Coordinates of C-alpha atoms in Angstrom, one line a residue:
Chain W
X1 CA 9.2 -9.7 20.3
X2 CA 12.5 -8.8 18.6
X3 CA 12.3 -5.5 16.3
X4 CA 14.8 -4.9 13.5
X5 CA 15.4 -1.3 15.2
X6 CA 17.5 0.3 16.9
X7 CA 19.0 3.8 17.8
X8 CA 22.3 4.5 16.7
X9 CA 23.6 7.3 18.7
X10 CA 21.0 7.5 22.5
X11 CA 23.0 11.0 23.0
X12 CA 21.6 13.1 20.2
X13 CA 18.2 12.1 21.4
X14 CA 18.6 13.7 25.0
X15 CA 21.1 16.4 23.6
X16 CA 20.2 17.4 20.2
X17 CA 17.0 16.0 19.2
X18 CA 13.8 18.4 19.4
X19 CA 11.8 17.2 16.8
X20 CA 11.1 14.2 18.5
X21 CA 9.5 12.6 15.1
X22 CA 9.6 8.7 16.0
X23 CA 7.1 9.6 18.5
X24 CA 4.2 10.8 16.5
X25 CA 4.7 7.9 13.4
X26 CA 5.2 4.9 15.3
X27 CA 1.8 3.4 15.1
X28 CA 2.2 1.1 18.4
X29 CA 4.2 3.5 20.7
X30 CA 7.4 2.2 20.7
X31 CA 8.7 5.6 21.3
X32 CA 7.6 7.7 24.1
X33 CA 8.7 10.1 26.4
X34 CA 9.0 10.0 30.1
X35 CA 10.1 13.4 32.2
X36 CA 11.4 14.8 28.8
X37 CA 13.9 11.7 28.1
X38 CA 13.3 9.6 24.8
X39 CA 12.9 6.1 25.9
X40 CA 12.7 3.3 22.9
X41 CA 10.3 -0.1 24.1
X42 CA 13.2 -2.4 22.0
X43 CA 10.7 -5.1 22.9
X44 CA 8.0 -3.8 22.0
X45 CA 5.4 -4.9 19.1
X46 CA 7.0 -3.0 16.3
X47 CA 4.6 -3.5 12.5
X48 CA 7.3 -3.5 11.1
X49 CA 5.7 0.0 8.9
X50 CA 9.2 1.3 8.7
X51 CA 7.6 4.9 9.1
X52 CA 10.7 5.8 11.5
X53 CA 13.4 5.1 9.6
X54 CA 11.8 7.9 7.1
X55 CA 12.2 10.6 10.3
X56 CA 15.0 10.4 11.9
X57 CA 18.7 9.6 10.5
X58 CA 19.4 8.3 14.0
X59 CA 17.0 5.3 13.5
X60 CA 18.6 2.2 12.5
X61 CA 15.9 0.1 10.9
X62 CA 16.0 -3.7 9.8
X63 CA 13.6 -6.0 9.7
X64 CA 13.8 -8.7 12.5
X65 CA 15.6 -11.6 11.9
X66 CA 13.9 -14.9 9.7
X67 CA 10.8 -15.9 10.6
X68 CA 10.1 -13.4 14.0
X69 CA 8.1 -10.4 14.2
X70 CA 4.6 -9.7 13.7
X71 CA 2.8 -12.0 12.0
X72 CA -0.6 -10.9 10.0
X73 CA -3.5 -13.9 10.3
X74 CA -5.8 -11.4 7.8
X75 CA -3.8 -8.7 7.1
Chain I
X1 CA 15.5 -29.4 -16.3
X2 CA 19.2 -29.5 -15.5
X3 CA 20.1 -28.0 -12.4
X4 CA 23.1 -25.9 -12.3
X5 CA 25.7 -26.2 -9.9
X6 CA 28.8 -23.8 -9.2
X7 CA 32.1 -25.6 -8.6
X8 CA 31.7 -24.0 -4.8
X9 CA 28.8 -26.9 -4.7
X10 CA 25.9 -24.3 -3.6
X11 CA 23.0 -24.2 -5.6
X12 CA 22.5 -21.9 -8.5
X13 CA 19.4 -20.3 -9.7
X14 CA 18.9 -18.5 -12.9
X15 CA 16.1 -15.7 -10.9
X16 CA 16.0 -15.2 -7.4
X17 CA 12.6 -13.3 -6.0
X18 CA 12.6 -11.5 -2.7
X19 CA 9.5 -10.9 -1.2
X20 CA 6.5 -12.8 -1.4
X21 CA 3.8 -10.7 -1.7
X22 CA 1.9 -9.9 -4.8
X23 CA 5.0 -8.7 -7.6
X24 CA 7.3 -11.7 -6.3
X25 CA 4.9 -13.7 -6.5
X26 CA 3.4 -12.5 -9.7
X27 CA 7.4 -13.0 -11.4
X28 CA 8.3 -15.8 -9.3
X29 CA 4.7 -17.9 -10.5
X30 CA 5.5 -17.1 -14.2
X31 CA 9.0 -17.7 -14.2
X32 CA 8.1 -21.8 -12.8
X33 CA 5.7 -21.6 -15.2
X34 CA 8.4 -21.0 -18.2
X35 CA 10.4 -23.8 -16.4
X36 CA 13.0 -21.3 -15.2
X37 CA 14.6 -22.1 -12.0
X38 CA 13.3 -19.6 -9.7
X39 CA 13.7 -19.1 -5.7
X40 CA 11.3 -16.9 -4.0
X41 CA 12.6 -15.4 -0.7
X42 CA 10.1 -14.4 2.3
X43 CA 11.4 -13.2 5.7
X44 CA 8.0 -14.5 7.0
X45 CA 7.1 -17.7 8.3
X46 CA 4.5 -18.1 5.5
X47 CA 3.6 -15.9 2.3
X48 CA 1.1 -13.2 3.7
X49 CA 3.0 -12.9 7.1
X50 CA 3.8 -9.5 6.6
X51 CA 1.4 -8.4 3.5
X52 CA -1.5 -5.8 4.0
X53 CA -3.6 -4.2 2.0
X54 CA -7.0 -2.2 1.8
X55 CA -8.7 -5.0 1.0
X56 CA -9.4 -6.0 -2.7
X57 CA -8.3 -7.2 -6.3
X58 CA -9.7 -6.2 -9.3
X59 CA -10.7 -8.7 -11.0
X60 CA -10.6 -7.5 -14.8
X61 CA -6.8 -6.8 -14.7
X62 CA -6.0 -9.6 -12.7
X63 CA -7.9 -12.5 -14.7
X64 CA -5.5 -11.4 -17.6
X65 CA -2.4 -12.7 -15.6
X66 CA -4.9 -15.1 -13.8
X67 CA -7.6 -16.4 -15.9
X68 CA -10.6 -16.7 -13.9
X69 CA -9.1 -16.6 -10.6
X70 CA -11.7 -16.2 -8.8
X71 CA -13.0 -20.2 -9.5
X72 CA -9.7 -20.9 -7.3
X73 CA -8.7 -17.7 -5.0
X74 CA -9.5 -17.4 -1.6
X75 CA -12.0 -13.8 -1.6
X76 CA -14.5 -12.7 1.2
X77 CA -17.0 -10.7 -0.7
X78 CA -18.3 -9.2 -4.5
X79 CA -18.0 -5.9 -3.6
X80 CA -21.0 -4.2 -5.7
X81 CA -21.7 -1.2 -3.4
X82 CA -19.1 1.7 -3.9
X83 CA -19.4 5.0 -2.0
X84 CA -17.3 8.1 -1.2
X85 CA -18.1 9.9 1.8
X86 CA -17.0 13.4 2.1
X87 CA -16.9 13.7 5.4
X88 CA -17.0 16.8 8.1
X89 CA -16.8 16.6 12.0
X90 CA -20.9 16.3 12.4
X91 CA -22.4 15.5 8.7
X92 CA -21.2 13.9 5.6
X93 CA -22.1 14.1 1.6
X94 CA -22.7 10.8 0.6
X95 CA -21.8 9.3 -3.0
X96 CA -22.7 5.8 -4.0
X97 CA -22.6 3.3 -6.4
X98 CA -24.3 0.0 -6.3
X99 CA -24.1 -2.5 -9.7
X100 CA -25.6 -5.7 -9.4
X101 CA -24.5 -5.9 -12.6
X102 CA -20.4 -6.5 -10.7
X103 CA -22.1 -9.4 -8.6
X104 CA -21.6 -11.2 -11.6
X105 CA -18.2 -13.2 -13.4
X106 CA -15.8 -11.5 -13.6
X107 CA -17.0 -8.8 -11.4
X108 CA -15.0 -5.5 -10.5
X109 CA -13.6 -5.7 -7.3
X110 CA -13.4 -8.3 -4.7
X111 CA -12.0 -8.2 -1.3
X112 CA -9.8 -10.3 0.1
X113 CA -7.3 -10.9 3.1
X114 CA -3.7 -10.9 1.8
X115 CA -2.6 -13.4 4.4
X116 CA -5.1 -15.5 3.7
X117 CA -4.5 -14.7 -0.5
X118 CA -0.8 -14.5 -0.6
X119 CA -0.6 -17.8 0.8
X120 CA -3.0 -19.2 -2.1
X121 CA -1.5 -17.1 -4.1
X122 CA 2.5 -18.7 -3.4
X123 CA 1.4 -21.8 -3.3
X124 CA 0.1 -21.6 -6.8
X125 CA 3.5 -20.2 -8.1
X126 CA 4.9 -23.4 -5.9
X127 CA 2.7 -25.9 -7.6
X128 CA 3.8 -24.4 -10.9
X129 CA 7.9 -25.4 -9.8
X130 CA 9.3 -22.0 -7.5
X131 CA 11.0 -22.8 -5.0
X132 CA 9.5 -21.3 -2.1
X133 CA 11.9 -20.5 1.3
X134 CA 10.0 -19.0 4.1
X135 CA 11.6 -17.6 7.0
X136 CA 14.9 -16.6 5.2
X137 CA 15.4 -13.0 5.0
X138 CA 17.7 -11.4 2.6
X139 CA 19.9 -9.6 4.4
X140 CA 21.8 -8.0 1.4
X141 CA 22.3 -8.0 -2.2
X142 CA 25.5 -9.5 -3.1
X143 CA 27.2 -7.2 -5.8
X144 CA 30.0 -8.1 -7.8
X145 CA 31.8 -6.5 -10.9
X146 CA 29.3 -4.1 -11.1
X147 CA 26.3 -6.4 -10.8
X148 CA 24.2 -7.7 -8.6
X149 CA 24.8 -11.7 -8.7
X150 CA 22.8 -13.0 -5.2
X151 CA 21.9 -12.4 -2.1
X152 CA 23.3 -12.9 1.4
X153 CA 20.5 -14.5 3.3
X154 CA 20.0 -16.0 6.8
X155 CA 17.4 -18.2 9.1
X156 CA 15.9 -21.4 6.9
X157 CA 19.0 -21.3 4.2
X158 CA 22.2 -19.3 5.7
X159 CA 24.7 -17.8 3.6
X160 CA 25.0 -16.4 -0.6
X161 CA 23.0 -18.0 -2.6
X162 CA 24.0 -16.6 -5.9
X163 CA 21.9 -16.0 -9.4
X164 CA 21.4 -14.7 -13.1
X165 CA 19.4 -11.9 -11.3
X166 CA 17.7 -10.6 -8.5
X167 CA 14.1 -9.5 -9.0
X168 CA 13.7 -7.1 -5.5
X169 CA 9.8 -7.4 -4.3
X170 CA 10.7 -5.9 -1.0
X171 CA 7.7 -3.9 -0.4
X172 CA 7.6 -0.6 0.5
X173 CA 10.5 -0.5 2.4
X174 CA 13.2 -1.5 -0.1
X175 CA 16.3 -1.4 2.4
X176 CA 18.3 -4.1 0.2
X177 CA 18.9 -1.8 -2.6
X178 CA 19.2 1.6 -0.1
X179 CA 21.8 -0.8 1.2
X180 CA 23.9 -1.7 -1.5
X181 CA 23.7 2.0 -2.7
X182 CA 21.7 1.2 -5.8
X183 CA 18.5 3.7 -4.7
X184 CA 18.4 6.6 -1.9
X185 CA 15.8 6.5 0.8
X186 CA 11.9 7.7 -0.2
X187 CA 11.6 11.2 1.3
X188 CA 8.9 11.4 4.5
X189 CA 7.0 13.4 1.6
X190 CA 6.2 11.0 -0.5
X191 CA 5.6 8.0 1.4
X192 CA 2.3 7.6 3.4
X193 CA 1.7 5.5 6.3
X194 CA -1.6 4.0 6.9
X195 CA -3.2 1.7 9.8
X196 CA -5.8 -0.4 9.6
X197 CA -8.0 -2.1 12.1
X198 CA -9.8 -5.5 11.6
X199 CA -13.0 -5.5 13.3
X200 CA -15.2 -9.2 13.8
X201 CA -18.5 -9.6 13.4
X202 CA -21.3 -12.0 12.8
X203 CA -21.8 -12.3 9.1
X204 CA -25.8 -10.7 9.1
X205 CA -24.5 -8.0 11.1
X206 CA -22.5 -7.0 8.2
X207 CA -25.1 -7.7 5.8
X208 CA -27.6 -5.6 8.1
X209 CA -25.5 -2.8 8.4
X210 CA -24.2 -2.2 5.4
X211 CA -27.4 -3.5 3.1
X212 CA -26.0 -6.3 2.0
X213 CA -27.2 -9.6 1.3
X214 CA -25.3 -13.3 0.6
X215 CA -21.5 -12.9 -0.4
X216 CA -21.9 -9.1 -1.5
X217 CA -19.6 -6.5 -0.2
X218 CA -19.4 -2.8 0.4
X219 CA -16.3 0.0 0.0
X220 CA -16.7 3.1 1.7
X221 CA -14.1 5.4 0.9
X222 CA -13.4 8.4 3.5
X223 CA -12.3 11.7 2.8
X224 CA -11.8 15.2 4.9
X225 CA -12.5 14.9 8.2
X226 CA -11.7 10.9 8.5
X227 CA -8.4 12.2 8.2
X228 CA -8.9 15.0 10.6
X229 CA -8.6 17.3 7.0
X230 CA -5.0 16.7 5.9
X231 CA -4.4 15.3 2.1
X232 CA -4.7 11.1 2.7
X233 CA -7.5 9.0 3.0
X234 CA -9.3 6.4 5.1
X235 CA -11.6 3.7 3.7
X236 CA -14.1 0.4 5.5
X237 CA -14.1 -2.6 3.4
X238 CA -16.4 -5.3 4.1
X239 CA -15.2 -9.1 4.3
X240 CA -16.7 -12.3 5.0
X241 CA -17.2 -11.9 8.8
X242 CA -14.6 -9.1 9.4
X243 CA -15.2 -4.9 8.5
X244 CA -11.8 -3.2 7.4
X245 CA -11.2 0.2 8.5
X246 CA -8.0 1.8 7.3
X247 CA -6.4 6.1 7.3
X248 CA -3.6 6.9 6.6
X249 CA -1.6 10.6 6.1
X250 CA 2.0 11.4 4.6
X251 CA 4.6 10.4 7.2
X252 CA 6.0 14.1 7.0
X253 CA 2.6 15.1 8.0
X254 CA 2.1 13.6 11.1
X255 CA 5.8 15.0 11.9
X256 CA 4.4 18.3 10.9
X257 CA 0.7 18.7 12.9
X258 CA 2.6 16.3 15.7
X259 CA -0.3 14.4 15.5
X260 CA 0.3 10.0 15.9
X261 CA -1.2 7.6 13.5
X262 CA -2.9 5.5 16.0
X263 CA -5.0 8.8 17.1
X264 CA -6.2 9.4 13.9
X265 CA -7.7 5.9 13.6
X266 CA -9.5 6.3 17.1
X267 CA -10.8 9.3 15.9
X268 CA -12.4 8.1 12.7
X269 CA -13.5 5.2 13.9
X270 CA -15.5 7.4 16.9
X271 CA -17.1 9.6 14.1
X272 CA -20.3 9.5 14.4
X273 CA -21.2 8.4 11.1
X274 CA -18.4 5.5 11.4
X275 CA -19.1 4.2 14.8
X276 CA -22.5 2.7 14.4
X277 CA -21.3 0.5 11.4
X278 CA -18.2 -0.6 14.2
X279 CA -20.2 -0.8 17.2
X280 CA -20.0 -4.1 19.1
X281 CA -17.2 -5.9 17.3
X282 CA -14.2 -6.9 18.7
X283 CA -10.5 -5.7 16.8
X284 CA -8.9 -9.2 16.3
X285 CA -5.6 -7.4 14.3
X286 CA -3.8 -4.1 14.1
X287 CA -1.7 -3.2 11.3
X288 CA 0.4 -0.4 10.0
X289 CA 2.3 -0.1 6.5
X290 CA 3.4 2.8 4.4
X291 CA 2.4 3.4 0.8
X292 CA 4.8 4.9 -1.8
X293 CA 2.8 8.4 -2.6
X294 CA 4.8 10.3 -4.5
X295 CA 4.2 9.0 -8.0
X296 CA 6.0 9.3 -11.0
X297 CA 8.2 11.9 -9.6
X298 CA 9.2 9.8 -6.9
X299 CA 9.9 6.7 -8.4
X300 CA 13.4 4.9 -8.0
X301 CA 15.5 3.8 -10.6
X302 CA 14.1 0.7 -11.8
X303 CA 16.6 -1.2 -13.6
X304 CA 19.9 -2.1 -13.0
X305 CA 22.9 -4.8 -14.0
X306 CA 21.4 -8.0 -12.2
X307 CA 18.1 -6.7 -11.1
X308 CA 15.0 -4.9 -11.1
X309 CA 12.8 -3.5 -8.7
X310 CA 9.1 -4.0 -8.8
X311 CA 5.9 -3.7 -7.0
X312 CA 5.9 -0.8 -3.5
X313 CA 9.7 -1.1 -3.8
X314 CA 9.7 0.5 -6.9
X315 CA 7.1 3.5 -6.0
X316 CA 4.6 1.8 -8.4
X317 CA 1.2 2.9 -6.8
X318 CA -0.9 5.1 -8.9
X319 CA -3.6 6.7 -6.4
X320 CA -5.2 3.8 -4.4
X321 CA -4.3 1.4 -6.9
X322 CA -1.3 -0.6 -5.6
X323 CA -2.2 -4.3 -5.9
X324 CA -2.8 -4.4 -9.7
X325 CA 0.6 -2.5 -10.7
X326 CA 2.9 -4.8 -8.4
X327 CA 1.3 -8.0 -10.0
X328 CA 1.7 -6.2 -13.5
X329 CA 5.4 -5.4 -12.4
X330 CA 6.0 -9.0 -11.4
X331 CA 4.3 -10.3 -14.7
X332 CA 6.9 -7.7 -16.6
X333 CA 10.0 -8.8 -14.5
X334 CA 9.4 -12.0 -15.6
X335 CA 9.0 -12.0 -19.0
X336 CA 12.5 -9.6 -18.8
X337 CA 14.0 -12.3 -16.9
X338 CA 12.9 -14.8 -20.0
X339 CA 14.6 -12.9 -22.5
X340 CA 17.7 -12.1 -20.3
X341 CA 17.6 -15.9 -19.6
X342 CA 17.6 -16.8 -23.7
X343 CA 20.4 -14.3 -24.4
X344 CA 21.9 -15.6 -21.3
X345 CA 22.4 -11.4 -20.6
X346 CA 21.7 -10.0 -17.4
X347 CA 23.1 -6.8 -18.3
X348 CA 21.2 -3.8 -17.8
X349 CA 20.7 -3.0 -21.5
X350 CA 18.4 -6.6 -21.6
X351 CA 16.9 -5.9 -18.4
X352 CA 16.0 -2.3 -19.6
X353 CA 12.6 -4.7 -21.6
X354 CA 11.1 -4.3 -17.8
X355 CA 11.0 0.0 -18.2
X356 CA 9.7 -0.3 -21.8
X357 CA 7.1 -3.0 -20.6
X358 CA 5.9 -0.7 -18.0
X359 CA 5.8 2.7 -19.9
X360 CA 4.2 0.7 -22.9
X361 CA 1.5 -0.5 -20.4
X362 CA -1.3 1.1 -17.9
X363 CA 1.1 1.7 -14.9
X364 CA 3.8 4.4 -16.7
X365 CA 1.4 6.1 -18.5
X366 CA -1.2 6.4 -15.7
X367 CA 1.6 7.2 -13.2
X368 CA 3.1 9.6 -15.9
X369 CA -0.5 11.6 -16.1
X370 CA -0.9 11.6 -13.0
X371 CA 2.9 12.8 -12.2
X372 CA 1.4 16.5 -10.9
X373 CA -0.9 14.9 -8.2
X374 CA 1.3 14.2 -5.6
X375 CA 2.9 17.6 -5.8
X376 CA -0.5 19.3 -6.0
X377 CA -1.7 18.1 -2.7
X378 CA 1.8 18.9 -1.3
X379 CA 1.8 22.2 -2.1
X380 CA -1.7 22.9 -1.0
X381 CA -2.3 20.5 1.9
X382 CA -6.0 22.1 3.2
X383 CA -7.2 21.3 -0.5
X384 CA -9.1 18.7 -0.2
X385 CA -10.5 19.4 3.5
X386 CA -11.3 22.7 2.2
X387 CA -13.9 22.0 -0.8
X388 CA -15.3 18.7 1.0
X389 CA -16.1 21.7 4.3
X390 CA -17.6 23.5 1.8
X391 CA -20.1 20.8 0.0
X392 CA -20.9 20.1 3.4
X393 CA -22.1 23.7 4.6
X394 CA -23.7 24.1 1.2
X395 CA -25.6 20.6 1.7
X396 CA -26.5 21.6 5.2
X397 CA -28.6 25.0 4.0
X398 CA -29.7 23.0 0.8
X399 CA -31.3 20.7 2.8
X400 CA -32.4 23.2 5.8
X401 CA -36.0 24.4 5.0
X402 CA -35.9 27.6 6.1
X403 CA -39.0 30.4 6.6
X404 CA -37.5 32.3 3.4
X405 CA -37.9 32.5 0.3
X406 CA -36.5 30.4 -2.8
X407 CA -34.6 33.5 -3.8
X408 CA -33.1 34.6 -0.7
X409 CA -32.0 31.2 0.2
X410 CA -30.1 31.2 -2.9
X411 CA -28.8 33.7 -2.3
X412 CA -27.6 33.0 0.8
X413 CA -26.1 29.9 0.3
X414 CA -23.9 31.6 -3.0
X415 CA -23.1 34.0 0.1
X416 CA -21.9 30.8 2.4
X417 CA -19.4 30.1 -1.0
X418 CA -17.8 32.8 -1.9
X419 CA -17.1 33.6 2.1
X420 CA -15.3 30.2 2.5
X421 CA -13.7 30.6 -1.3
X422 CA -13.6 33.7 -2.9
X423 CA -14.2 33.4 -6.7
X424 CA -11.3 34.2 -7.6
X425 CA -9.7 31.5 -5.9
X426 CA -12.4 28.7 -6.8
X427 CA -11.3 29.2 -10.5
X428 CA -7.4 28.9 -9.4
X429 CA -8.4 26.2 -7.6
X430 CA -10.9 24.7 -10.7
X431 CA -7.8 25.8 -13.0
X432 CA -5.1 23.6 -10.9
X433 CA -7.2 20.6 -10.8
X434 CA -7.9 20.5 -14.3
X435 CA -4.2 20.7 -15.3
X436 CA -3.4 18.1 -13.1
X437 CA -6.4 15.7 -13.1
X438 CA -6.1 14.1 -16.8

């Protein structure tokens, strides 16, 4: 799956960052942490919520391109 | 009618829509109707794609902009049975309402699937003469001499397609006009983000659990603990052959109490006054959206040279009332659009008629009453968890039969109050509500 998202700057997550927001609002994981280093799951199956671009200024968020992403059968 | 063609040979329309959920396709629907040439925009592969919501309509607000909808519209269940449950970690204080009397036309509230109704819903507006593009995503608002005249959009239809005006139905994320620098971006204060679960079931396991029979439905809304006691709100609707369970919290709270979305929902849904009604199903989706919270306060500019905003985009959600004020706000875009179209003026000081419409009707002035809520709750986050901790210890020793008298139980129990609240601050508290609650 192709998400609208991406990170603009990875440095100021390792260096600066210690809020680590994304993390706690993303509602599938698509940010975690592993041995302390922010890792974003770009593939990942992002709802497309938007809750991270609210968090962090560092969060680039679109929408994914025409017709991809997720796609609600009840919604 | 006569189609209208620029001398660059793309096609012209007098409204473009973008975002088929329930205000673009409120505007775009009556604009076809009024025979205006009207293209309604969803990124989606179909109308619904991306929509979510609790789970119903009401059905005296909407039969005004849809006569007797119901005859036609895809719904799951009449819901008759209403509660609020006031939950804490091992009881809760039950409130329910059950009306037959709503399991008849034109009912109250009835729930429905908004990929299943948004796609009715479109191609109703379609059938009536919009032009309906799925799978082409507006990727900006094209702005020229000071106004917005198109948009820039890609996948089924590339390139500007230009326009009279641009009615933004965006949802709740409304990147197009943070793009074009037309709004700023909702504070993580006011905007709230909620997942929801759909759960499947055989249809009389529904009925059995939740004492229902035929096509009737039951809302449980969940307060206090479902939210593990911070100001938001979690709710089960029941569908045809599906149970909704939805929580959601501010988006600056989970940053605040570090606490992620998707373990609040696994929480809730293992309370033990939740899990019974779940047990056994199997979870066929998994949703997340946000929810413009912060009211009046917090809504965006509205109105501008070329367009308006309507629906989530525009912060119109008054409490849990969402669905209602975006088709209203699509309704009112349109009829805006009619007289901009007639005066052939897409200036702001026409398209201003959307503002008026909306202050002269139920959404301004409930959102305007309601302004201090948002802030209340902000201000004094353990609220709500507080007083529903407190009905819940006071129902526990109301309900204990203890080897005491009347009189000392009383007495006791005023004891278990004013240890939890001291008067003093149960009449603040009485005092703040009462200001703000109108």
């Amino acid at each position: 799956m192709v998400t609208g998202i991406r990170i603009n700057d990875k440095s100021r997550c390792t260096e600066i960052c210690t809020g680590t927001n994304c993390i706690y609002v993303c509602p599938v994981g698509l940010f975690t942490l592993s041995d302390g280093e922010l890792v974003f799951h770009e593939e990942g199956p992002c709802l497309e919520c938007g809750a991270c671009r609210l968090v962090c200024d560092n969060i680039i968020f679109d929408y994914p391109p025409a017709g991809e992403g997720v796609l609600h059968r009840y919604g | 009618m006569a189609k209208n063609f620029r001398n660059t040979g793309e096609k012209y329309y007098q409204v473009i829509v973008i975002g088929a959920g329930m205000a673009g396709i409120t505007a775009a629907y009556f604009l076809a109707k009024a025979g205006i040439e009207v293209l309604l925009l969803e990124r989606g592969p179909y109308p619904g794609s991306k929509s979510i919501s609790g789970g119903a309509v009401y059905s005296l607000p909407t039969r005004e902009l849809l006569p007797d909808f119901w005859e036609e519209a895809p719904f799951e269940r009449v819901l008759v049975d209403q509660q609020y449950w006031l939950m804490a970690e091992r009881s809760a204080v039950k409130l329910g309402f059950t009306s037959l009397e709503m399991d008849n036309e034109p009912y109250n509230r009835l729930s429905i699937m908004r990929a299943v109704f948004d796609r009715w819903y479109a191609e109703k507006a379609v059938s009536a003469g919009a032009e309906l593009l799925n799978s082409c995503k507006a990727e900006d608002l094209i702005c020229e001499n000071g106004r917005v005249s198109g948009v820039r959009a890609s996948g089924s239809r590339q390139g500007d397609i230009r326009a009279g005006m641009v009615i933004l139905a965006q949802g709740a994320n409304p990147i197009l006009a943070e793009r074009a620098g037309l709004i700023k971006k909702t504070g993580a204060s006011d905007m709230s983000l909620y997942v929801k679960e759909i759960i499947a079931f055989p249809e009389e396991v529904i009925n059995e659990r939740f004492n229902l029979t035929g096509n009737r439905g039951a809302v449980i809304g969940l307060l206090g603990e479902a939210t593990a006691g911070l100001p938001g709100t979690g709710s089960i609707y029941t569908f045809k052959e599906h149970v909704g369970i939805n929580v959601g919290v501010g988006v600056k709270t989970l940053t605040c109490k570090k606490l992620k979305i998707s373990e609040l929902i696994a929480t809730l849904k293992g309370h033990p006054m939740v899990e019974p009604l779940l047990r056994g199903g199997t979870t066929v989706e998994y949703l997340a959206h946000m929810i413009p919270e912060g009211g009046f306060n917090a809504m965006p500019p509205l109105v501008f040279d070329g367009m308006v905003i309507t629906g989530d985009s525009g912060g119109l959600v008054n409490g849990t009332h969402g669905i209602n004020l975006a088709m209203y706000s699509g309704k009112f875009a349109a009829d805006t659009a009619l007289e901009a179209i007639n005066r052939r003026d897409y200036s702001r000081r026409v398209l201003r008629g959307y503002r008026k419409k909306l202050e002269k009707s139920f959404i301004l002035k409930d959102m305007r009453a309601n302004r201090e809520v948002p802030g209340l709750f902000q201000k004094n986050p353990t609220l709500f968890a507080d007083y529903i901790g407190l009905v819940n210890s006071v129902s526990t020793h109301l309900s204990m039969v203890y080897p005491v008298s009347s009189r000392v139980k009383r007495k006791f129990i005023r004891h278990v109050v004013l240890n939890k609240q001291p008067l003093g601050k149960l009449l603040t508290d009485a005092l703040k509500a009462v200001r703000v609650f109108r």
